[in-house]
Amino acid sequence: MTITRAVIASAVIAIGAAGTARAADGDSGFYVAAAATVSFLGDADQTIANAPMPGLTLTAVNHNNTGWGGHGAVGYRLNRALRIEAEVGRTENDADSFDITSPFTATLEQDGETDILRFMANAYVDFGKAGTRLRPYVGGGVGAAKIDTYRFAGTAFAPNNKTVHIDDSAAGFAWQAMAGASFRLSPRLSLTAQYRWFDAGTVDQTTALGQALTTDIDGHHVDLGVRVSF
């Protein structure tokens, strides 16, 4: 799935459903939302084929630091409980060390980052009565993510001789699950806070030396934002 197709699919799901749905209780309509993100991307299990020499497989754990990001979304409330939306978001997490676990063990310093650009189609269930100030909700989403990975590191034999180790991108399926609450400031404006688990599965990339690279991409996120209804 290409990123362009993911964007189109997300828009079609959100806009198409909105065009056919009509809320029986009249509590429906479009909204836009935006949020800032604190990203706790998980330590990534990684394998590199034919490293440190042909015939071997190097396994490592990359330690990702706390990162930042944000997202924007266009949604449609189907009724008092259900809403759908198309979301575009981005996070960036630095990484300053990694542990080699096989075929030998070592901890090496590195400079690098993992940038994630996601295109998601989400659905939410809001609890409580419409118009109340505080409404908890749960949700889930599917879509696609583009993963950009950059690592500048040395080797176990020359840890201070840092060179570009990984500089590659990959795209694939992603999913997420959310739980949070909105606080209504006015009939149209609400503040939002949510927890989000994001999972892009195992990403296939290539090292600077052309070796096959796999990396697990998932982690915890906290989103704080606003929602404006029309």
mmCIF file of C-alpha atoms in Angstrom:
data_model
loop_
_atom_site.group_PDB
_atom_site.id
_atom_site.type_symbol
_atom_site.label_atom_id
_atom_site.label_comp_id
_atom_site.label_asym_id
_atom_site.label_seq_id
_atom_site.Cartn_x
_atom_site.Cartn_y
_atom_site.Cartn_z
ATOM 1 C CA MET A 1 0.000 0.000 0.000
ATOM 2 C CA THR A 2 1.465 3.343 -0.985
ATOM 3 C CA ILE A 3 1.148 6.434 1.170
ATOM 4 C CA THR A 4 -0.964 8.161 -1.506
ATOM 5 C CA ARG A 5 -3.415 5.265 -1.586
ATOM 6 C CA ALA A 6 -3.584 5.298 2.221
ATOM 7 C CA VAL A 7 -4.527 8.976 2.250
ATOM 8 C CA ILE A 8 -7.218 8.431 -0.380
ATOM 9 C CA ALA A 9 -8.589 5.388 1.434
ATOM 10 C CA SER A 10 -8.776 7.235 4.757
ATOM 11 C CA ALA A 11 -10.564 10.173 3.155
ATOM 12 C CA VAL A 12 -13.023 7.938 1.313
ATOM 13 C CA ILE A 13 -13.890 6.017 4.482
ATOM 14 C CA ALA A 14 -14.495 9.170 6.515
ATOM 15 C CA ILE A 15 -16.212 11.300 3.868
ATOM 16 C CA GLY A 16 -18.171 8.469 2.282
ATOM 17 C CA ALA A 17 -19.660 7.328 5.558
ATOM 18 C CA ALA A 18 -20.454 10.902 6.511
ATOM 19 C CA GLY A 19 -22.332 11.429 3.291
ATOM 20 C CA THR A 20 -24.701 8.530 3.894
ATOM 21 C CA ALA A 21 -25.133 8.687 7.665
ATOM 22 C CA ARG A 22 -27.802 10.774 9.353
ATOM 23 C CA ALA A 23 -28.152 10.900 13.105
ATOM 24 C CA ALA A 24 -31.631 10.099 14.335
ATOM 25 C CA ASP A 25 -31.287 12.401 17.343
ATOM 26 C CA GLY A 26 -29.889 15.323 15.346
ATOM 27 C CA ASP A 27 -26.545 15.345 17.215
ATOM 28 C CA SER A 28 -24.325 14.999 14.145
ATOM 29 C CA GLY A 29 -21.915 17.041 12.080
ATOM 30 C CA PHE A 30 -18.329 17.632 11.079
ATOM 31 C CA TYR A 31 -15.446 18.540 13.355
ATOM 32 C CA VAL A 32 -11.730 19.222 13.110
ATOM 33 C CA ALA A 33 -9.187 18.246 15.737
ATOM 34 C CA ALA A 34 -5.508 18.798 16.469
ATOM 35 C CA ALA A 35 -3.204 17.548 19.216
ATOM 36 C CA ALA A 36 0.389 17.618 20.432
ATOM 37 C CA THR A 37 1.962 14.239 21.192
ATOM 38 C CA VAL A 38 4.447 12.923 23.717
ATOM 39 C CA SER A 39 5.833 9.715 22.200
ATOM 40 C CA PHE A 40 7.201 6.802 24.231
ATOM 41 C CA LEU A 41 8.257 4.618 21.317
ATOM 42 C CA GLY A 42 9.246 1.185 22.543
ATOM 43 C CA ASP A 43 12.791 -0.171 22.464
ATOM 44 C CA ALA A 44 13.029 -1.740 19.011
ATOM 45 C CA ASP A 45 14.086 -5.358 18.452
ATOM 46 C CA GLN A 46 16.223 -5.401 15.327
ATOM 47 C CA THR A 47 17.953 -7.959 13.086
ATOM 48 C CA ILE A 48 20.581 -7.370 10.387
ATOM 49 C CA ALA A 49 21.324 -10.176 7.939
ATOM 50 C CA ASN A 50 24.954 -11.038 7.090
ATOM 51 C CA ALA A 51 26.360 -8.929 9.933
ATOM 52 C CA PRO A 52 28.949 -8.610 11.339
ATOM 53 C CA MET A 53 30.074 -10.972 8.550
ATOM 54 C CA PRO A 54 28.384 -13.032 5.808
ATOM 55 C CA GLY A 55 26.387 -15.951 7.150
ATOM 56 C CA LEU A 56 25.655 -14.405 10.544
ATOM 57 C CA THR A 57 22.625 -12.485 11.785
ATOM 58 C CA LEU A 58 23.159 -9.616 14.180
ATOM 59 C CA THR A 59 20.348 -9.033 16.679
ATOM 60 C CA ALA A 60 20.118 -5.814 18.662
ATOM 61 C CA VAL A 61 17.807 -3.664 20.760
ATOM 62 C CA ASN A 62 17.621 0.028 19.881
ATOM 63 C CA HIS A 63 16.804 2.310 22.814
ATOM 64 C CA ASN A 64 14.444 5.088 21.720
ATOM 65 C CA ASN A 65 14.230 8.269 23.769
ATOM 66 C CA THR A 66 11.017 10.105 24.610
ATOM 67 C CA GLY A 67 9.901 11.970 21.492
ATOM 68 C CA TRP A 68 7.419 14.555 20.276
ATOM 69 C CA GLY A 69 4.916 14.999 17.508
ATOM 70 C CA GLY A 70 1.372 15.950 16.673
ATOM 71 C CA HIS A 71 -1.603 15.189 14.476
ATOM 72 C CA GLY A 72 -4.599 16.742 12.778
ATOM 73 C CA ALA A 73 -7.925 15.155 11.886
ATOM 74 C CA VAL A 74 -11.213 15.792 10.111
ATOM 75 C CA GLY A 75 -14.136 13.854 11.546
ATOM 76 C CA TYR A 76 -17.868 13.355 11.416
ATOM 77 C CA ARG A 77 -20.190 12.573 14.318
ATOM 78 C CA LEU A 78 -22.746 9.985 13.209
ATOM 79 C CA ASN A 79 -24.847 10.291 16.373
ATOM 80 C CA ARG A 80 -24.405 11.028 20.069
ATOM 81 C CA ALA A 81 -22.164 7.990 20.577
ATOM 82 C CA LEU A 82 -20.332 7.269 17.314
ATOM 83 C CA ARG A 83 -17.904 9.298 15.230
ATOM 84 C CA ILE A 84 -15.354 8.625 12.486
ATOM 85 C CA GLU A 85 -12.353 10.571 11.286
ATOM 86 C CA ALA A 86 -9.381 10.730 8.922
ATOM 87 C CA GLU A 87 -6.124 11.528 10.735
ATOM 88 C CA VAL A 88 -2.608 12.539 9.681
ATOM 89 C CA GLY A 89 0.094 12.485 12.370
ATOM 90 C CA ARG A 90 3.837 12.524 12.867
ATOM 91 C CA THR A 91 6.245 11.617 15.683
ATOM 92 C CA GLU A 92 10.025 11.800 16.051
ATOM 93 C CA ASN A 93 12.114 9.833 18.551
ATOM 94 C CA ASP A 94 15.889 10.111 18.976
ATOM 95 C CA ALA A 95 18.060 7.108 19.812
ATOM 96 C CA ASP A 96 21.474 7.387 21.475
ATOM 97 C CA SER A 97 22.448 3.755 22.173
ATOM 98 C CA PHE A 98 21.785 0.155 21.203
ATOM 99 C CA ASP A 99 22.549 -3.257 22.712
ATOM 100 C CA ILE A 100 23.910 -6.047 20.526
ATOM 101 C CA THR A 101 22.623 -9.376 21.860
ATOM 102 C CA SER A 102 23.970 -11.837 19.241
ATOM 103 C CA PRO A 103 26.373 -13.157 17.949
ATOM 104 C CA PHE A 104 28.175 -11.267 20.736
ATOM 105 C CA THR A 105 27.061 -8.749 23.363
ATOM 106 C CA ALA A 106 27.937 -5.068 23.449
ATOM 107 C CA THR A 107 26.399 -1.673 24.163
ATOM 108 C CA LEU A 108 27.278 1.032 21.633
ATOM 109 C CA GLU A 109 26.534 4.726 21.390
ATOM 110 C CA GLN A 110 24.803 6.130 18.333
ATOM 111 C CA ASP A 111 23.181 9.253 16.968
ATOM 112 C CA GLY A 112 19.900 8.761 15.195
ATOM 113 C CA GLU A 113 16.162 9.081 15.063
ATOM 114 C CA THR A 114 12.993 7.341 13.963
ATOM 115 C CA ASP A 115 10.388 9.506 12.229
ATOM 116 C CA ILE A 116 6.881 8.111 11.757
ATOM 117 C CA LEU A 117 4.310 9.684 9.444
ATOM 118 C CA ARG A 118 0.909 8.017 9.723
ATOM 119 C CA PHE A 119 -2.367 8.178 7.774
ATOM 120 C CA MET A 120 -5.222 6.620 9.736
ATOM 121 C CA ALA A 121 -8.977 6.056 9.513
ATOM 122 C CA ASN A 122 -10.387 6.062 13.061
ATOM 123 C CA ALA A 123 -13.693 5.247 14.749
ATOM 124 C CA TYR A 124 -14.698 6.303 18.270
ATOM 125 C CA VAL A 125 -17.391 5.547 20.828
ATOM 126 C CA ASP A 126 -18.229 8.419 23.214
ATOM 127 C CA PHE A 127 -19.802 7.620 26.590
ATOM 128 C CA GLY A 128 -22.202 9.762 28.545
ATOM 129 C CA LYS A 129 -24.890 12.166 27.392
ATOM 130 C CA ALA A 130 -24.316 14.681 24.627
ATOM 131 C CA GLY A 131 -23.751 18.146 26.032
ATOM 132 C CA THR A 132 -22.156 17.019 29.301
ATOM 133 C CA ARG A 133 -18.834 18.651 30.051
ATOM 134 C CA LEU A 134 -16.743 15.517 30.505
ATOM 135 C CA ARG A 135 -17.140 12.585 28.098
ATOM 136 C CA PRO A 136 -14.786 9.581 28.104
ATOM 137 C CA TYR A 137 -14.282 7.649 24.879
ATOM 138 C CA VAL A 138 -12.504 4.705 23.299
ATOM 139 C CA GLY A 139 -11.444 4.262 19.696
ATOM 140 C CA GLY A 140 -9.387 2.380 17.168
ATOM 141 C CA GLY A 141 -7.867 3.030 13.788
ATOM 142 C CA VAL A 142 -6.191 1.392 10.803
ATOM 143 C CA GLY A 143 -4.114 2.845 8.012
ATOM 144 C CA ALA A 144 -0.537 3.170 6.813
ATOM 145 C CA ALA A 145 2.698 4.513 8.233
ATOM 146 C CA LYS A 146 5.919 5.711 6.616
ATOM 147 C CA ILE A 147 8.946 4.944 8.783
ATOM 148 C CA ASP A 148 12.169 6.929 8.257
ATOM 149 C CA THR A 149 15.126 5.506 10.163
ATOM 150 C CA TYR A 150 18.527 7.166 10.534
ATOM 151 C CA ARG A 151 21.418 5.781 12.581
ATOM 152 C CA PHE A 152 24.974 7.111 12.810
ATOM 153 C CA ALA A 153 27.069 4.630 14.786
ATOM 154 C CA GLY A 154 30.384 2.858 15.204
ATOM 155 C CA THR A 155 31.090 -0.867 15.487
ATOM 156 C CA ALA A 156 32.054 -3.080 18.397
ATOM 157 C CA PHE A 157 35.648 -3.003 17.105
ATOM 158 C CA ALA A 158 35.704 0.769 16.510
ATOM 159 C CA PRO A 159 32.936 2.318 18.663
ATOM 160 C CA ASN A 160 34.194 5.885 18.238
ATOM 161 C CA ASN A 161 34.482 5.691 14.456
ATOM 162 C CA LYS A 162 30.851 6.613 13.714
ATOM 163 C CA THR A 163 29.513 6.375 10.173
ATOM 164 C CA VAL A 164 26.046 6.256 8.601
ATOM 165 C CA HIS A 165 24.725 2.836 9.539
ATOM 166 C CA ILE A 166 21.059 3.133 8.511
ATOM 167 C CA ASP A 167 19.354 5.747 6.331
ATOM 168 C CA ASP A 168 16.237 4.227 4.828
ATOM 169 C CA SER A 169 12.439 4.465 4.622
ATOM 170 C CA ALA A 170 9.631 1.928 4.514
ATOM 171 C CA ALA A 171 5.831 2.050 4.460
ATOM 172 C CA GLY A 172 3.239 -0.459 5.565
ATOM 173 C CA PHE A 173 0.074 -1.256 7.498
ATOM 174 C CA ALA A 174 -0.423 0.280 10.941
ATOM 175 C CA TRP A 175 -3.105 0.201 13.612
ATOM 176 C CA GLN A 176 -3.800 2.042 16.847
ATOM 177 C CA ALA A 177 -6.083 1.940 19.884
ATOM 178 C CA MET A 178 -7.118 4.995 21.889
ATOM 179 C CA ALA A 179 -8.791 5.827 25.190
ATOM 180 C CA GLY A 180 -9.363 9.311 26.505
ATOM 181 C CA ALA A 181 -11.808 12.044 27.443
ATOM 182 C CA SER A 182 -13.046 15.363 26.105
ATOM 183 C CA PHE A 183 -13.895 18.410 28.220
ATOM 184 C CA ARG A 184 -16.437 20.778 26.660
ATOM 185 C CA LEU A 185 -15.605 24.468 26.951
ATOM 186 C CA SER A 186 -18.472 25.583 24.712
ATOM 187 C CA PRO A 187 -21.004 23.930 22.390
ATOM 188 C CA ARG A 188 -18.344 23.892 19.653
ATOM 189 C CA LEU A 189 -14.987 23.750 21.454
ATOM 190 C CA SER A 190 -13.614 20.899 23.560
ATOM 191 C CA LEU A 191 -10.242 20.017 25.049
ATOM 192 C CA THR A 192 -9.087 16.409 24.590
ATOM 193 C CA ALA A 193 -6.616 14.124 26.328
ATOM 194 C CA GLN A 194 -5.984 10.547 25.290
ATOM 195 C CA TYR A 195 -3.676 7.566 25.539
ATOM 196 C CA ARG A 196 -2.817 5.898 22.223
ATOM 197 C CA TRP A 197 -1.075 2.607 21.477
ATOM 198 C CA PHE A 198 0.433 2.661 17.973
ATOM 199 C CA ASP A 199 1.743 -0.423 16.170
ATOM 200 C CA ALA A 200 3.346 -0.579 12.714
ATOM 201 C CA GLY A 201 4.523 -4.171 13.087
ATOM 202 C CA THR A 202 7.896 -5.281 11.735
ATOM 203 C CA VAL A 203 9.409 -2.905 9.196
ATOM 204 C CA ASP A 204 11.767 -4.145 6.462
ATOM 205 C CA GLN A 205 14.585 -1.787 5.494
ATOM 206 C CA THR A 206 18.190 -1.904 4.266
ATOM 207 C CA THR A 207 21.411 -0.800 5.956
ATOM 208 C CA ALA A 208 23.956 1.492 4.311
ATOM 209 C CA LEU A 209 25.894 -1.670 3.370
ATOM 210 C CA GLY A 210 22.875 -3.234 1.657
ATOM 211 C CA GLN A 211 22.088 -5.744 4.405
ATOM 212 C CA ALA A 212 18.467 -6.742 5.074
ATOM 213 C CA LEU A 213 17.185 -5.002 8.212
ATOM 214 C CA THR A 214 14.038 -5.662 10.266
ATOM 215 C CA THR A 215 12.811 -3.432 13.097
ATOM 216 C CA ASP A 216 9.761 -3.667 15.365
ATOM 217 C CA ILE A 217 7.860 -0.364 15.554
ATOM 218 C CA ASP A 218 5.326 0.195 18.349
ATOM 219 C CA GLY A 219 4.840 2.260 21.474
ATOM 220 C CA HIS A 220 2.812 4.392 23.866
ATOM 221 C CA HIS A 221 1.691 7.958 23.150
ATOM 222 C CA VAL A 222 -0.120 10.720 25.011
ATOM 223 C CA ASP A 223 -2.097 13.275 22.950
ATOM 224 C CA LEU A 224 -3.331 16.641 24.270
ATOM 225 C CA GLY A 225 -5.448 18.720 21.940
ATOM 226 C CA VAL A 226 -8.595 20.542 20.912
ATOM 227 C CA ARG A 227 -11.696 19.660 18.900
ATOM 228 C CA VAL A 228 -13.890 22.173 17.075
ATOM 229 C CA SER A 229 -17.385 21.101 15.959
ATOM 230 C CA PHE A 230 -19.468 22.662 13.182
#
